[in-house]
């Protein structure tokens, strides 16, 4: 019922932005010596999208939209593959215009908040300001299996630790907040 007001390409844009917001944030401050941060951030991204999709009563439009995002997991890499910061923010602007023109205020705010929440949650997913060498030594010491299990467990825990966000991620979150007019 919510999606009838949008053309297919507009709907694809709206559906792609939640995952693109998470991937864009994960690229804001990568740890160069390990891909462990990317793996953990992708686990957190998927978990936060599942959580948002589960809020059917509180935010039915966003819940259904993010359910579609999850259904299209097989194209996430394509959606974000060539994303630059410029193209991401251009699409955020287009999406804000689309929802502002066609949705009730509550749905607009829920969509904006969902995009920000995804990026914020991913920003908190990995402690990138810890020295890269520490993570590399930990991975070598613990071994890949234990490290992956710990990352999966951490990805399920609320990562809202302000000390966990680097300066680059904090600046990126502020830029997104401005673009969303939150």
CSV table of C-alpha atoms in Angstrom, one decimal:
chain,number,residue,atom,x,y,z
A,1,UNK,CA,0.0,0.0,0.0
A,2,UNK,CA,2.9,2.4,0.8
A,3,UNK,CA,4.8,1.6,-2.4
A,4,UNK,CA,2.1,2.4,-5.0
A,5,UNK,CA,3.1,6.1,-5.1
A,6,UNK,CA,6.6,5.3,-6.4
A,7,UNK,CA,7.9,4.2,-9.7
A,8,UNK,CA,10.1,1.0,-9.7
A,9,UNK,CA,13.3,3.0,-10.0
A,10,UNK,CA,12.3,5.3,-7.2
A,11,UNK,CA,11.3,2.4,-5.0
A,12,UNK,CA,14.7,0.7,-5.7
A,13,UNK,CA,16.5,3.9,-4.6
A,14,UNK,CA,14.5,4.0,-1.3
A,15,UNK,CA,15.0,0.3,-0.7
A,16,UNK,CA,18.8,0.5,-1.4
A,17,UNK,CA,19.6,3.5,0.8
A,18,UNK,CA,19.4,1.7,4.2
A,19,UNK,CA,22.1,-0.8,3.2
A,20,UNK,CA,24.1,1.8,1.3
A,21,UNK,CA,24.0,4.1,4.4
A,22,UNK,CA,25.6,1.2,6.4
A,23,UNK,CA,28.2,0.4,3.7
A,24,UNK,CA,29.0,4.1,3.3
A,25,UNK,CA,29.6,4.4,7.0
A,26,UNK,CA,31.8,1.3,7.1
A,27,UNK,CA,34.0,2.9,4.5
A,28,UNK,CA,34.3,6.1,6.4
A,29,UNK,CA,37.1,4.8,8.6
A,30,UNK,CA,38.5,1.4,7.5
A,31,UNK,CA,41.3,-0.3,9.4
A,32,UNK,CA,43.9,-0.8,6.7
A,33,UNK,CA,45.7,-3.9,8.0
A,34,UNK,CA,42.7,-6.2,8.5
A,35,UNK,CA,39.3,-6.8,6.9
A,36,UNK,CA,37.9,-7.9,10.3
A,37,UNK,CA,36.3,-4.5,10.8
A,38,UNK,CA,34.4,-4.8,7.4
A,39,UNK,CA,33.1,-8.3,8.3
A,40,UNK,CA,32.0,-7.2,11.8
A,41,UNK,CA,30.3,-4.1,10.3
A,42,UNK,CA,28.5,-6.1,7.8
A,43,UNK,CA,27.2,-8.4,10.5
A,44,UNK,CA,26.0,-5.4,12.5
A,45,UNK,CA,24.5,-3.9,9.3
A,46,UNK,CA,22.4,-7.0,8.7
A,47,UNK,CA,21.4,-7.2,12.3
A,48,UNK,CA,20.3,-3.6,12.5
A,49,UNK,CA,18.3,-4.0,9.3
A,50,UNK,CA,16.5,-7.1,10.7
A,51,UNK,CA,15.7,-5.1,13.9
A,52,UNK,CA,14.2,-2.2,11.9
A,53,UNK,CA,12.2,-4.7,9.7
A,54,UNK,CA,10.8,-6.1,12.9
A,55,UNK,CA,9.2,-2.9,14.0
A,56,UNK,CA,6.0,-3.4,12.0
A,57,UNK,CA,3.6,-1.6,14.4
A,58,UNK,CA,5.8,1.3,15.3
A,59,UNK,CA,6.9,2.1,11.8
A,60,UNK,CA,5.0,0.1,9.2
A,61,UNK,CA,6.4,1.9,6.1
A,62,UNK,CA,10.0,1.7,7.1
A,63,UNK,CA,9.6,-1.9,8.4
A,64,UNK,CA,8.2,-3.0,5.0
A,65,UNK,CA,10.8,-1.1,3.1
A,66,UNK,CA,13.7,-2.5,5.1
A,67,UNK,CA,12.2,-6.0,4.7
A,68,UNK,CA,12.6,-5.4,1.0
A,69,UNK,CA,16.2,-4.3,1.6
A,70,UNK,CA,16.9,-7.6,3.3
A,71,UNK,CA,15.1,-9.5,0.5
A,72,UNK,CA,17.5,-8.0,-2.0
A,73,UNK,CA,20.7,-8.9,-0.1
A,74,UNK,CA,22.0,-10.6,-3.2
A,75,UNK,CA,22.3,-7.1,-4.9
A,76,UNK,CA,23.8,-5.2,-1.9
A,77,UNK,CA,27.3,-5.3,-3.4
A,78,UNK,CA,25.9,-3.9,-6.7
A,79,UNK,CA,24.0,-1.2,-4.9
A,80,UNK,CA,27.0,0.0,-3.1
A,81,UNK,CA,29.8,-1.1,-5.5
A,82,UNK,CA,30.4,2.1,-7.3
A,83,UNK,CA,29.0,4.4,-4.5
A,84,UNK,CA,31.1,7.4,-3.9
A,85,UNK,CA,30.3,9.9,-1.1
A,86,UNK,CA,29.0,12.3,-3.8
A,87,UNK,CA,26.7,9.7,-5.4
A,88,UNK,CA,25.5,8.5,-2.0
A,89,UNK,CA,24.5,12.0,-0.9
A,90,UNK,CA,23.0,12.9,-4.2
A,91,UNK,CA,20.7,9.8,-3.9
A,92,UNK,CA,19.9,10.7,-0.3
A,93,UNK,CA,18.8,14.1,-1.5
A,94,UNK,CA,16.6,12.6,-4.2
A,95,UNK,CA,15.1,10.1,-1.7
A,96,UNK,CA,14.3,12.9,0.7
A,97,UNK,CA,12.5,14.8,-2.1
A,98,UNK,CA,10.6,11.7,-3.0
A,99,UNK,CA,9.4,10.8,0.5
A,100,UNK,CA,8.7,14.5,1.3
A,101,UNK,CA,6.4,14.8,-1.7
A,102,UNK,CA,4.5,11.5,-1.2
A,103,UNK,CA,4.4,10.3,2.3
A,104,UNK,CA,2.9,11.4,5.6
A,105,UNK,CA,5.2,13.3,8.0
A,106,UNK,CA,5.5,10.3,10.4
A,107,UNK,CA,6.8,8.0,7.6
A,108,UNK,CA,9.2,10.7,6.4
A,109,UNK,CA,10.7,11.1,9.9
A,110,UNK,CA,10.8,7.3,10.4
A,111,UNK,CA,12.7,6.8,7.1
A,112,UNK,CA,15.2,9.6,8.0
A,113,UNK,CA,15.7,8.1,11.4
A,114,UNK,CA,16.1,4.6,10.1
A,115,UNK,CA,18.9,5.7,7.7
A,116,UNK,CA,20.7,7.6,10.4
A,117,UNK,CA,20.2,4.7,12.9
A,118,UNK,CA,21.8,2.2,10.4
A,119,UNK,CA,24.8,4.5,9.8
A,120,UNK,CA,25.2,5.2,13.5
A,121,UNK,CA,25.0,1.5,14.5
A,122,UNK,CA,27.6,0.6,11.9
A,123,UNK,CA,29.8,3.4,13.1
A,124,UNK,CA,29.7,1.9,16.6
A,125,UNK,CA,30.4,-1.7,15.3
A,126,UNK,CA,34.2,-1.7,15.4
A,127,UNK,CA,36.7,0.1,17.6
A,128,UNK,CA,38.7,1.6,14.7
A,129,UNK,CA,40.6,4.1,16.8
A,130,UNK,CA,42.4,1.2,18.6
A,131,UNK,CA,45.9,0.7,17.0
A,132,UNK,CA,45.8,-1.5,13.9
A,133,UNK,CA,48.7,-3.6,15.3
A,134,UNK,CA,46.6,-4.6,18.3
A,135,UNK,CA,43.9,-6.1,16.2
A,136,UNK,CA,46.4,-7.9,14.0
A,137,UNK,CA,48.1,-9.4,17.1
A,138,UNK,CA,44.8,-10.3,18.6
A,139,UNK,CA,43.7,-12.1,15.4
A,140,UNK,CA,47.0,-14.0,15.3
A,141,UNK,CA,46.8,-14.9,19.0
A,142,UNK,CA,43.1,-15.9,19.2
A,143,UNK,CA,43.0,-17.6,15.8
A,144,UNK,CA,40.4,-17.0,13.1
A,145,UNK,CA,37.6,-19.1,14.5
A,146,UNK,CA,37.5,-17.6,18.0
A,147,UNK,CA,37.8,-14.1,16.6
A,148,UNK,CA,34.9,-14.7,14.2
A,149,UNK,CA,32.8,-16.1,17.0
A,150,UNK,CA,33.5,-13.1,19.2
A,151,UNK,CA,32.7,-10.7,16.3
A,152,UNK,CA,29.4,-12.4,15.8
A,153,UNK,CA,28.5,-12.1,19.5
A,154,UNK,CA,29.6,-8.5,19.5
A,155,UNK,CA,27.5,-7.8,16.4
A,156,UNK,CA,24.4,-8.9,18.4
A,157,UNK,CA,25.1,-6.7,21.3
A,158,UNK,CA,24.1,-3.0,21.3
A,159,UNK,CA,27.3,-1.2,20.2
A,160,UNK,CA,26.2,2.2,21.4
A,161,UNK,CA,29.6,3.1,22.9
A,162,UNK,CA,30.5,6.7,22.1
A,163,UNK,CA,34.2,5.9,22.5
A,164,UNK,CA,33.9,3.4,19.8
A,165,UNK,CA,33.4,6.0,17.0
A,166,UNK,CA,36.4,7.6,15.4
A,167,UNK,CA,36.7,11.3,14.4
A,168,UNK,CA,36.1,10.4,10.8
A,169,UNK,CA,33.0,8.4,11.6
A,170,UNK,CA,31.7,11.2,13.8
A,171,UNK,CA,32.2,13.7,11.0
A,172,UNK,CA,30.5,11.4,8.6
A,173,UNK,CA,27.5,10.9,10.9
A,174,UNK,CA,27.2,14.7,11.2
A,175,UNK,CA,27.2,15.1,7.5
A,176,UNK,CA,24.5,12.5,7.1
A,177,UNK,CA,22.4,14.2,9.9
A,178,UNK,CA,22.7,17.4,8.0
A,179,UNK,CA,21.7,15.8,4.6
A,180,UNK,CA,18.7,14.2,6.3
A,181,UNK,CA,17.8,17.5,8.0
A,182,UNK,CA,17.5,15.8,11.4
